[in-house]
PDB file of C-alpha atoms and ligand atoms in Angstrom:
ATOM      1  CA  MET A   1     128.410  92.263 122.909  1.00  0.00           C
ATOM      2  CA  ALA A   2     131.750  90.556 122.422  1.00  0.00           C
ATOM      3  CA  ARG A   3     130.303  87.625 124.420  1.00  0.00           C
ATOM      4  CA  ALA A   4     127.407  87.048 121.997  1.00  0.00           C
ATOM      5  CA  PRO A   5     128.140  83.563 120.611  1.00  0.00           C
ATOM      6  CA  ASN A   6     126.373  84.223 117.322  1.00  0.00           C
ATOM      7  CA  ALA A   7     128.686  86.275 115.089  1.00  0.00           C
ATOM      8  CA  ARG A   8     125.834  87.728 113.033  1.00  0.00           C
ATOM      9  CA  VAL A   9     123.935  88.835 116.148  1.00  0.00           C
ATOM     10  CA  ARG A  10     127.152  90.484 117.320  1.00  0.00           C
ATOM     11  CA  GLU A  11     127.686  92.260 114.008  1.00  0.00           C
ATOM     12  CA  ILE A  12     124.094  93.516 113.744  1.00  0.00           C
ATOM     13  CA  ALA A  13     123.813  94.601 117.380  1.00  0.00           C
ATOM     14  CA  GLU A  14     127.147  96.417 117.290  1.00  0.00           C
ATOM     15  CA  ALA A  15     126.345  98.270 114.084  1.00  0.00           C
ATOM     16  CA  PHE A  16     122.845  99.139 115.296  1.00  0.00           C
ATOM     17  CA  VAL A  17     124.118 100.698 118.530  1.00  0.00           C
ATOM     18  CA  ARG A  18     126.897 102.524 116.699  1.00  0.00           C
ATOM     19  CA  HIS A  19     124.456 104.050 114.209  1.00  0.00           C
ATOM     20  CA  MET A  20     121.878 104.942 116.870  1.00  0.00           C
ATOM     21  CA  HIS A  21     124.520 106.750 118.909  1.00  0.00           C
ATOM     22  CA  ALA A  22     125.800 108.533 115.795  1.00  0.00           C
ATOM     23  CA  PHE A  23     122.217 109.562 114.979  1.00  0.00           C
ATOM     24  CA  ALA A  24     121.636 111.041 118.457  1.00  0.00           C
ATOM     25  CA  ARG A  25     124.933 112.935 118.205  1.00  0.00           C
ATOM     26  CA  GLU A  26     124.307 114.216 114.700  1.00  0.00           C
ATOM     27  CA  VAL A  27     120.892 115.727 115.488  1.00  0.00           C
ATOM     28  CA  LYS A  28     121.838 116.559 119.123  1.00  0.00           C
ATOM     29  CA  LEU A  29     118.703 114.739 120.240  1.00  0.00           C
ATOM     30  CA  THR A  30     117.039 116.445 123.221  1.00  0.00           C
ATOM     31  CA  GLU A  31     115.446 114.555 126.117  1.00  0.00           C
ATOM     32  CA  ALA A  32     111.991 115.680 124.997  1.00  0.00           C
ATOM     33  CA  GLU A  33     112.666 114.381 121.479  1.00  0.00           C
ATOM     34  CA  TYR A  34     113.979 111.133 122.910  1.00  0.00           C
ATOM     35  CA  GLY A  35     110.641 110.799 124.752  1.00  0.00           C
ATOM     36  CA  ILE A  36     108.667 111.427 121.584  1.00  0.00           C
ATOM     37  CA  GLY A  37     110.739 108.783 119.779  1.00  0.00           C
ATOM     38  CA  ILE A  38     110.157 106.157 122.476  1.00  0.00           C
ATOM     39  CA  ASP A  39     106.439 106.954 122.476  1.00  0.00           C
ATOM     40  CA  PHE A  40     106.412 106.600 118.664  1.00  0.00           C
ATOM     41  CA  LEU A  41     108.034 103.153 118.918  1.00  0.00           C
ATOM     42  CA  ASN A  42     105.573 102.049 121.592  1.00  0.00           C
ATOM     43  CA  ARG A  43     102.625 103.256 119.524  1.00  0.00           C
ATOM     44  CA  ILE A  44     103.868 101.231 116.551  1.00  0.00           C
ATOM     45  CA  GLY A  45     103.753  98.128 118.737  1.00  0.00           C
ATOM     46  CA  GLN A  46     100.370  98.991 120.215  1.00  0.00           C
ATOM     47  CA  ALA A  47      98.881  99.572 116.763  1.00  0.00           C
ATOM     48  CA  THR A  48     100.020  96.121 115.569  1.00  0.00           C
ATOM     49  CA  ASN A  49      97.753  93.094 115.828  1.00  0.00           C
ATOM     50  CA  ASP A  50      96.704  90.021 113.790  1.00  0.00           C
ATOM     51  CA  ARG A  51      94.924  92.237 111.272  1.00  0.00           C
ATOM     52  CA  HIS A  52      97.315  95.186 111.040  1.00  0.00           C
ATOM     53  CA  ASN A  53     101.105  95.527 110.951  1.00  0.00           C
ATOM     54  CA  GLU A  54     102.220  99.066 111.778  1.00  0.00           C
ATOM     55  CA  GLY A  55     105.873  97.945 112.093  1.00  0.00           C
ATOM     56  CA  ILE A  56     106.056  96.930 108.434  1.00  0.00           C
ATOM     57  CA  LEU A  57     104.160 100.069 107.478  1.00  0.00           C
ATOM     58  CA  PHE A  58     106.783 102.193 109.255  1.00  0.00           C
ATOM     59  CA  ALA A  59     109.650 100.366 107.519  1.00  0.00           C
ATOM     60  CA  ASP A  60     107.797 100.832 104.197  1.00  0.00           C
ATOM     61  CA  ALA A  61     107.156 104.551 104.741  1.00  0.00           C
ATOM     62  CA  ILE A  62     110.831 105.368 105.374  1.00  0.00           C
ATOM     63  CA  GLY A  63     112.033 103.406 102.336  1.00  0.00           C
ATOM     64  CA  PHE A  64     113.683 100.775 104.503  1.00  0.00           C
ATOM     65  CA  SER A  65     111.664  97.816 103.167  1.00  0.00           C
ATOM     66  CA  THR A  66     112.496  98.758  99.584  1.00  0.00           C
ATOM     67  CA  LEU A  67     116.185  99.180 100.436  1.00  0.00           C
ATOM     68  CA  VAL A  68     116.347  95.711 101.988  1.00  0.00           C
ATOM     69  CA  CYS A  69     114.332  94.269  99.103  1.00  0.00           C
ATOM     70  CA  LEU A  70     116.537  95.738  96.360  1.00  0.00           C
ATOM     71  CA  GLN A  71     119.760  94.976  98.216  1.00  0.00           C
ATOM     72  CA  ASN A  72     118.809  91.287  98.389  1.00  0.00           C
ATOM     73  CA  ASN A  73     117.243  90.773  94.993  1.00  0.00           C
ATOM     74  CA  GLY A  74     118.871  90.729  91.606  1.00  0.00           C
ATOM     75  CA  ASP A  75     119.812  93.537  89.365  1.00  0.00           C
ATOM     76  CA  ASN A  76     116.661  95.574  88.939  1.00  0.00           C
ATOM     77  CA  GLY A  77     115.308  93.594  86.031  1.00  0.00           C
ATOM     78  CA  ALA A  78     118.487  92.886  84.039  1.00  0.00           C
ATOM     79  CA  THR A  79     118.004  89.121  84.490  1.00  0.00           C
ATOM     80  CA  GLU A  80     115.347  88.242  87.048  1.00  0.00           C
ATOM     81  CA  THR A  81     112.164  90.266  87.450  1.00  0.00           C
ATOM     82  CA  ALA A  82     112.703  93.162  89.834  1.00  0.00           C
ATOM     83  CA  ALA A  83     111.401  92.535  93.326  1.00  0.00           C
ATOM     84  CA  ALA A  84     109.201  94.929  95.267  1.00  0.00           C
ATOM     85  CA  LEU A  85     108.280  95.170  98.917  1.00  0.00           C
ATOM     86  CA  LEU A  86     105.871  92.621 100.399  1.00  0.00           C
ATOM     87  CA  GLY A  87     103.811  95.270 102.200  1.00  0.00           C
ATOM     88  CA  PRO A  88     101.658  94.684 105.274  1.00  0.00           C
ATOM     89  CA  PHE A  89      98.721  92.933 103.590  1.00  0.00           C
ATOM     90  CA  TRP A  90      99.951  89.513 102.389  1.00  0.00           C
ATOM     91  CA  ARG A  91      97.956  86.668 103.940  1.00  0.00           C
ATOM     92  CA  MET A  92      99.395  83.185 103.844  1.00  0.00           C
ATOM     93  CA  HIS A  93      96.361  80.976 103.246  1.00  0.00           C
ATOM     94  CA  SER A  94      94.650  82.494 100.250  1.00  0.00           C
ATOM     95  CA  PRO A  95      92.309  80.125  98.401  1.00  0.00           C
ATOM     96  CA  ALA A  96      93.696  77.749  95.772  1.00  0.00           C
ATOM     97  CA  THR A  97      92.102  78.919  92.528  1.00  0.00           C
ATOM     98  CA  ALA A  98      91.894  77.230  89.126  1.00  0.00           C
ATOM     99  CA  ASN A  99      93.748  78.834  86.247  1.00  0.00           C
ATOM    100  CA  GLY A 100      91.490  81.295  84.458  1.00  0.00           C
ATOM    101  CA  ALA A 101      89.007  81.495  87.366  1.00  0.00           C
ATOM    102  CA  SER A 102      87.917  84.638  89.165  1.00  0.00           C
ATOM    103  CA  ILE A 103      89.295  85.954  92.459  1.00  0.00           C
ATOM    104  CA  VAL A 104      86.231  88.170  92.923  1.00  0.00           C
ATOM    105  CA  ARG A 105      84.554  86.427  95.884  1.00  0.00           C
ATOM    106  CA  SER A 106      81.870  88.999  96.698  1.00  0.00           C
ATOM    107  CA  PRO A 107      80.213  91.661  94.515  1.00  0.00           C
ATOM    108  CA  THR A 108      82.963  94.175  93.712  1.00  0.00           C
ATOM    109  CA  PRO A 109      81.884  96.872  91.259  1.00  0.00           C
ATOM    110  CA  GLY A 110      84.571  98.151  88.912  1.00  0.00           C
ATOM    111  CA  PRO A 111      86.165  97.609  85.513  1.00  0.00           C
ATOM    112  CA  GLU A 112      86.770  93.943  84.776  1.00  0.00           C
ATOM    113  CA  LEU A 113      90.336  92.702  84.357  1.00  0.00           C
ATOM    114  CA  PHE A 114      91.889  89.545  82.924  1.00  0.00           C
ATOM    115  CA  VAL A 115      95.501  88.820  83.913  1.00  0.00           C
ATOM    116  CA  SER A 116      97.675  86.349  81.944  1.00  0.00           C
ATOM    117  CA  CYS A 117     101.154  85.629  83.218  1.00  0.00           C
ATOM    118  CA  VAL A 118     104.036  83.344  82.428  1.00  0.00           C
ATOM    119  CA  LEU A 119     106.895  82.309  84.704  1.00  0.00           C
ATOM    120  CA  LYS A 120     110.289  81.656  83.136  1.00  0.00           C
ATOM    121  CA  ASP A 121     113.721  80.792  84.406  1.00  0.00           C
ATOM    122  CA  ALA A 122     116.820  82.849  83.608  1.00  0.00           C
ATOM    123  CA  LYS A 123     117.345  80.852  80.374  1.00  0.00           C
ATOM    124  CA  GLY A 124     113.795  81.483  79.177  1.00  0.00           C
ATOM    125  CA  ALA A 125     112.423  78.011  79.945  1.00  0.00           C
ATOM    126  CA  PRO A 126     108.915  77.875  81.453  1.00  0.00           C
ATOM    127  CA  ILE A 127     108.608  77.139  85.162  1.00  0.00           C
ATOM    128  CA  ALA A 128     105.783  74.631  85.608  1.00  0.00           C
ATOM    129  CA  GLY A 129     104.211  73.760  88.954  1.00  0.00           C
ATOM    130  CA  ALA A 130     105.132  77.013  90.723  1.00  0.00           C
ATOM    131  CA  GLU A 131     102.720  78.375  93.302  1.00  0.00           C
ATOM    132  CA  VAL A 132     101.797  82.018  92.704  1.00  0.00           C
ATOM    133  CA  ASP A 133      99.968  84.003  95.326  1.00  0.00           C
ATOM    134  CA  VAL A 134      98.099  87.079  94.101  1.00  0.00           C
ATOM    135  CA  TRP A 135      96.458  89.877  96.107  1.00  0.00           C
ATOM    136  CA  HIS A 136      95.267  93.389  95.349  1.00  0.00           C
ATOM    137  CA  SER A 137      93.014  96.209  96.477  1.00  0.00           C
ATOM    138  CA  SER A 138      89.474  96.726  95.220  1.00  0.00           C
ATOM    139  CA  PRO A 139      88.467  99.406  92.684  1.00  0.00           C
ATOM    140  CA  VAL A 140      87.805 101.686  95.668  1.00  0.00           C
ATOM    141  CA  GLY A 141      91.312 101.119  97.009  1.00  0.00           C
ATOM    142  CA  LEU A 142      90.685  98.810  99.974  1.00  0.00           C
ATOM    143  CA  TYR A 143      92.034  95.318 100.693  1.00  0.00           C
ATOM    144  CA  GLU A 144      89.401  92.854 101.901  1.00  0.00           C
ATOM    145  CA  ASN A 145      90.922  92.817 105.390  1.00  0.00           C
ATOM    146  CA  GLN A 146      90.276  96.587 105.623  1.00  0.00           C
ATOM    147  CA  ASP A 147      86.732  96.491 104.272  1.00  0.00           C
ATOM    148  CA  GLU A 148      83.630  94.980 105.904  1.00  0.00           C
ATOM    149  CA  ALA A 149      81.857  95.092 102.532  1.00  0.00           C
ATOM    150  CA  GLN A 150      84.187  92.479 100.987  1.00  0.00           C
ATOM    151  CA  ALA A 151      84.115  88.725 101.602  1.00  0.00           C
ATOM    152  CA  ASP A 152      87.031  87.092 103.385  1.00  0.00           C
ATOM    153  CA  MET A 153      89.851  86.553 100.838  1.00  0.00           C
ATOM    154  CA  ASN A 154      88.179  88.676  98.151  1.00  0.00           C
ATOM    155  CA  LEU A 155      90.733  89.608  95.438  1.00  0.00           C
ATOM    156  CA  ARG A 156      93.200  87.028  96.717  1.00  0.00           C
ATOM    157  CA  GLY A 157      94.086  83.672  95.196  1.00  0.00           C
ATOM    158  CA  LYS A 158      96.784  81.068  94.772  1.00  0.00           C
ATOM    159  CA  PHE A 159      97.570  79.581  91.353  1.00  0.00           C
ATOM    160  CA  ILE A 160      99.763  76.763  90.048  1.00  0.00           C
ATOM    161  CA  THR A 161     101.575  77.397  86.779  1.00  0.00           C
ATOM    162  CA  ASP A 162     100.782  74.932  83.972  1.00  0.00           C
ATOM    163  CA  ALA A 163     103.262  72.993  81.794  1.00  0.00           C
ATOM    164  CA  GLU A 164     104.022  76.194  79.850  1.00  0.00           C
ATOM    165  CA  GLY A 165     104.626  78.179  83.019  1.00  0.00           C
ATOM    166  CA  ARG A 166     101.348  80.049  82.611  1.00  0.00           C
ATOM    167  CA  PHE A 167      98.649  81.128  85.013  1.00  0.00           C
ATOM    168  CA  SER A 168      95.744  83.484  84.535  1.00  0.00           C
ATOM    169  CA  PHE A 169      92.839  84.880  86.467  1.00  0.00           C
ATOM    170  CA  ARG A 170      89.851  87.129  86.257  1.00  0.00           C
ATOM    171  CA  SER A 171      89.411  90.089  88.594  1.00  0.00           C
ATOM    172  CA  VAL A 172      88.603  93.794  88.708  1.00  0.00           C
ATOM    173  CA  LYS A 173      91.030  96.634  88.067  1.00  0.00           C
ATOM    174  CA  PRO A 174      92.651  97.691  91.350  1.00  0.00           C
ATOM    175  CA  ALA A 175      92.728 101.311  92.433  1.00  0.00           C
ATOM    176  CA  GLY A 176      95.509 103.186  94.154  1.00  0.00           C
ATOM    177  CA  TYR A 177      95.009 103.798  97.840  1.00  0.00           C
ATOM    178  CA  PRO A 178      96.360 105.680 100.826  1.00  0.00           C
ATOM    179  CA  VAL A 179      98.445 103.597 103.222  1.00  0.00           C
ATOM    180  CA  PRO A 180      96.737 103.480 106.641  1.00  0.00           C
ATOM    181  CA  THR A 181      97.153 106.885 108.306  1.00  0.00           C
ATOM    182  CA  ASP A 182      95.232 106.413 111.567  1.00  0.00           C
ATOM    183  CA  GLY A 183      98.346 105.382 113.528  1.00  0.00           C
ATOM    184  CA  PRO A 184     101.823 106.766 114.242  1.00  0.00           C
ATOM    185  CA  VAL A 185     102.928 106.333 110.604  1.00  0.00           C
ATOM    186  CA  GLY A 186     100.091 108.664 109.592  1.00  0.00           C
ATOM    187  CA  ASP A 187     101.397 111.220 112.113  1.00  0.00           C
ATOM    188  CA  LEU A 188     104.855 110.901 110.572  1.00  0.00           C
ATOM    189  CA  LEU A 189     103.585 111.426 107.010  1.00  0.00           C
ATOM    190  CA  ARG A 190     101.562 114.468 108.085  1.00  0.00           C
ATOM    191  CA  ALA A 191     104.541 115.937 109.949  1.00  0.00           C
ATOM    192  CA  GLN A 192     106.602 115.527 106.764  1.00  0.00           C
ATOM    193  CA  ARG A 193     103.817 116.961 104.552  1.00  0.00           C
ATOM    194  CA  ARG A 194     103.885 113.768 102.465  1.00  0.00           C
ATOM    195  CA  HIS A 195     100.880 112.291 100.688  1.00  0.00           C
ATOM    196  CA  PRO A 196     100.019 108.707 101.713  1.00  0.00           C
ATOM    197  CA  TYR A 197      99.128 107.281  98.286  1.00  0.00           C
ATOM    198  CA  ARG A 198     100.340 104.161  96.528  1.00  0.00           C
ATOM    199  CA  PRO A 199      99.818 103.788  92.779  1.00  0.00           C
ATOM    200  CA  ALA A 200      97.422 100.939  91.896  1.00  0.00           C
ATOM    201  CA  HIS A 201      99.107  97.551  91.644  1.00  0.00           C
ATOM    202  CA  ILE A 202      98.732  93.790  91.922  1.00  0.00           C
ATOM    203  CA  HIS A 203     100.988  91.844  94.282  1.00  0.00           C
ATOM    204  CA  PHE A 204     102.583  88.540  93.205  1.00  0.00           C
ATOM    205  CA  LEU A 205     104.512  86.016  95.282  1.00  0.00           C
ATOM    206  CA  ALA A 206     105.928  83.138  93.220  1.00  0.00           C
ATOM    207  CA  HIS A 207     107.324  80.114  94.990  1.00  0.00           C
ATOM    208  CA  LYS A 208     108.896  76.901  93.750  1.00  0.00           C
ATOM    209  CA  ASP A 209     111.653  74.678  95.114  1.00  0.00           C
ATOM    210  CA  GLY A 210     114.965  75.443  93.413  1.00  0.00           C
ATOM    211  CA  PHE A 211     114.062  79.098  92.721  1.00  0.00           C
ATOM    212  CA  LYS A 212     114.490  82.186  94.824  1.00  0.00           C
ATOM    213  CA  THR A 213     111.010  83.242  95.923  1.00  0.00           C
ATOM    214  CA  LEU A 214     109.909  86.209  93.823  1.00  0.00           C
ATOM    215  CA  ILE A 215     107.898  88.876  95.651  1.00  0.00           C
ATOM    216  CA  THR A 216     106.853  91.766  93.476  1.00  0.00           C
ATOM    217  CA  GLN A 217     104.098  94.103  92.291  1.00  0.00           C
ATOM    218  CA  VAL A 218     102.920  95.132  88.816  1.00  0.00           C
ATOM    219  CA  PHE A 219     101.741  98.744  88.712  1.00  0.00           C
ATOM    220  CA  VAL A 220      98.922 100.284  86.684  1.00  0.00           C
ATOM    221  CA  ASP A 221     100.530 102.389  83.958  1.00  0.00           C
ATOM    222  CA  ASP A 222      98.164 105.380  84.026  1.00  0.00           C
ATOM    223  CA  ASP A 223      98.335 106.012  87.777  1.00  0.00           C
ATOM    224  CA  LYS A 224      99.188 109.551  88.834  1.00  0.00           C
ATOM    225  CA  TYR A 225     101.239 108.373  91.827  1.00  0.00           C
ATOM    226  CA  LEU A 226     103.740 106.183  89.918  1.00  0.00           C
ATOM    227  CA  ALA A 227     106.579 108.663  90.520  1.00  0.00           C
ATOM    228  CA  THR A 228     105.742 109.416  94.157  1.00  0.00           C
ATOM    229  CA  ASP A 229     104.702 106.081  95.720  1.00  0.00           C
ATOM    230  CA  ALA A 230     104.496 106.718  99.495  1.00  0.00           C
ATOM    231  CA  VAL A 231     106.476 103.515 100.128  1.00  0.00           C
ATOM    232  CA  PHE A 232     108.982 103.725  97.215  1.00  0.00           C
ATOM    233  CA  GLY A 233     107.964 100.439  95.570  1.00  0.00           C
ATOM    234  CA  VAL A 234     107.884 101.431  91.882  1.00  0.00           C
ATOM    235  CA  THR A 235     110.666 100.582  89.472  1.00  0.00           C
ATOM    236  CA  ARG A 236     110.411 101.048  85.725  1.00  0.00           C
ATOM    237  CA  HIS A 237     110.273  97.325  84.904  1.00  0.00           C
ATOM    238  CA  LEU A 238     107.287  96.836  87.168  1.00  0.00           C
ATOM    239  CA  VAL A 239     104.957  99.220  85.352  1.00  0.00           C
ATOM    240  CA  GLY A 240     102.501  96.930  83.528  1.00  0.00           C
ATOM    241  CA  ASP A 241     100.549  97.361  80.316  1.00  0.00           C
ATOM    242  CA  TYR A 242      96.964  97.405  81.629  1.00  0.00           C
ATOM    243  CA  ARG A 243      95.226  97.590  78.284  1.00  0.00           C
ATOM    244  CA  ARG A 244      91.648  98.826  77.902  1.00  0.00           C
ATOM    245  CA  HIS A 245      89.323  97.034  75.433  1.00  0.00           C
ATOM    246  CA  ASP A 246      86.082  98.647  74.319  1.00  0.00           C
ATOM    247  CA  GLN A 247      85.019  95.951  71.860  1.00  0.00           C
ATOM    248  CA  GLY A 248      85.882  92.493  70.541  1.00  0.00           C
ATOM    249  CA  THR A 249      85.842  89.052  72.100  1.00  0.00           C
ATOM    250  CA  PRO A 250      86.509  89.163  75.829  1.00  0.00           C
ATOM    251  CA  PRO A 251      89.130  86.786  77.289  1.00  0.00           C
ATOM    252  CA  ALA A 252      86.492  85.110  79.480  1.00  0.00           C
ATOM    253  CA  PRO A 253      82.777  84.610  78.880  1.00  0.00           C
ATOM    254  CA  GLY A 254      80.470  87.347  80.121  1.00  0.00           C
ATOM    255  CA  MET A 255      83.083  90.063  80.592  1.00  0.00           C
ATOM    256  CA  ALA A 256      81.480  93.424  79.845  1.00  0.00           C
ATOM    257  CA  ALA A 257      83.167  96.224  77.882  1.00  0.00           C
ATOM    258  CA  PRO A 258      85.210  98.069  78.723  1.00  0.00           C
ATOM    259  CA  TRP A 259      87.451  95.387  80.163  1.00  0.00           C
ATOM    260  CA  TYR A 260      91.189  95.490  80.809  1.00  0.00           C
ATOM    261  CA  THR A 261      93.909  92.915  80.201  1.00  0.00           C
ATOM    262  CA  LEU A 262      97.351  92.608  81.715  1.00  0.00           C
ATOM    263  CA  ASP A 263      99.977  90.266  80.243  1.00  0.00           C
ATOM    264  CA  TYR A 264     103.183  89.917  82.205  1.00  0.00           C
ATOM    265  CA  THR A 265     106.250  87.660  82.149  1.00  0.00           C
ATOM    266  CA  PHE A 266     108.074  86.941  85.396  1.00  0.00           C
ATOM    267  CA  VAL A 267     111.658  85.667  85.418  1.00  0.00           C
ATOM    268  CA  MET A 268     112.851  83.761  88.466  1.00  0.00           C
ATOM    269  CA  GLU A 269     116.446  83.058  89.438  1.00  0.00           C
ATOM    270  CA  ALA A 270     117.703  79.747  90.733  1.00  0.00           C
ATOM    271  CA  GLY A 271     118.062  79.846  94.502  1.00  0.00           C
ATOM    272  CA  GLU A 272     116.424  79.060  97.783  1.00  0.00           C
ATOM    273  CA  ALA A 273     112.623  79.019  98.045  1.00  0.00           C
ATOM    274  CA  LYS A 274     111.474  80.491 101.326  1.00  0.00           C
ATOM    275  CA  LEU A 275     108.353  82.271 102.466  1.00  0.00           C
ATOM    276  CA  PRO A 276     108.332  85.498 104.478  1.00  0.00           C
ATOM    277  CA  ILE A 277     106.719  85.734 107.910  1.00  0.00           C
ATOM    278  CA  PRO A 278     103.107  86.750 107.188  1.00  0.00           C
ATOM    279  CA  PRO A 279     102.527  90.381 108.294  1.00  0.00           C
ATOM    280  CA  ILE A 280      98.875  89.624 109.186  1.00  0.00           C
ATOM    281  CA  LYS A 281      96.815  86.458 109.782  1.00  0.00           C
TER     282      LYS A 281
HETATM  283  C1  BEZ B 301     100.783  97.335  99.912  1.00  0.00           C
HETATM  284  O1  BEZ B 301     101.251  97.414  98.809  1.00  0.00           O
HETATM  285  O2  BEZ B 301      99.900  96.522 100.112  1.00  0.00           O
HETATM  286  C2  BEZ B 301     101.255  98.283 100.953  1.00  0.00           C
HETATM  287  C3  BEZ B 301     102.594  98.563 101.048  1.00  0.00           C
HETATM  288  C4  BEZ B 301     103.024  99.451 102.015  1.00  0.00           C
HETATM  289  C5  BEZ B 301     102.129 100.055 102.866  1.00  0.00           C
HETATM  290  C6  BEZ B 301     100.774  99.779 102.763  1.00  0.00           C
HETATM  291  C7  BEZ B 301     100.340  98.885 101.785  1.00  0.00           C
HETATM  292 FE1   FE B 302      99.326  96.755  97.931  1.00  0.00          FE
END
């Protein structure tokens, strides 16, 4: 490894081998267990394709994605909005959608929801012209890419913040869902007697030159899995106020009671804008 010209490659490869050897020593790994581990790794690769990313799911399920996310992003809400893991379901080319428009692209029964957000910088000034990608599961807990009954890109959209840093959209209230358990990660969760559920949430990815890309999730406040998210994504600041309305004037024409609203302010730090590698196509 000393010959590796790239110092960072050298550092990472050295530390990785050191920790893997220490791990095998600590648990006195047997040859049979070694075989099971290699098979597990191979099955993660075999389960991954353009529509599913078992590798990210594995990193999520052992808390590794959240560790890397928190270690690289801010101070858990003290200044910038806390980040949360990207997850395996972000798609890069979601449809550009007008502010206030709906991201329901095929009939999706469930309680209606209106989301109003504002993006601010660390000094409280609005961030205009930022691109904000939004995606979430349906009221039955499935993303469109997992569900034949939903149109392509249902419950996904891309918004541009206005001069006041605002964007808004109409949708349906997401439900919590189990992470996919039909692959090796499911075997792992079952072996550990862990439930596979994530509390309901909406994903946001905010991007603008001059600001560090903000990837986060806003969780539904009455979800029973907030304290035991299978992939460790919840932090206190990211629990939203999803407010139920049984009467009054709805925020968009034709919304039927009961509808829900979510208002949320995101704070972005100055920094480098870069997009992650999309987990699926
Ligand atoms: C998600 O939030 O979309 C997600 C995160 C981890 C595993 C599965 C789904
Ligand atoms: Fe999600």
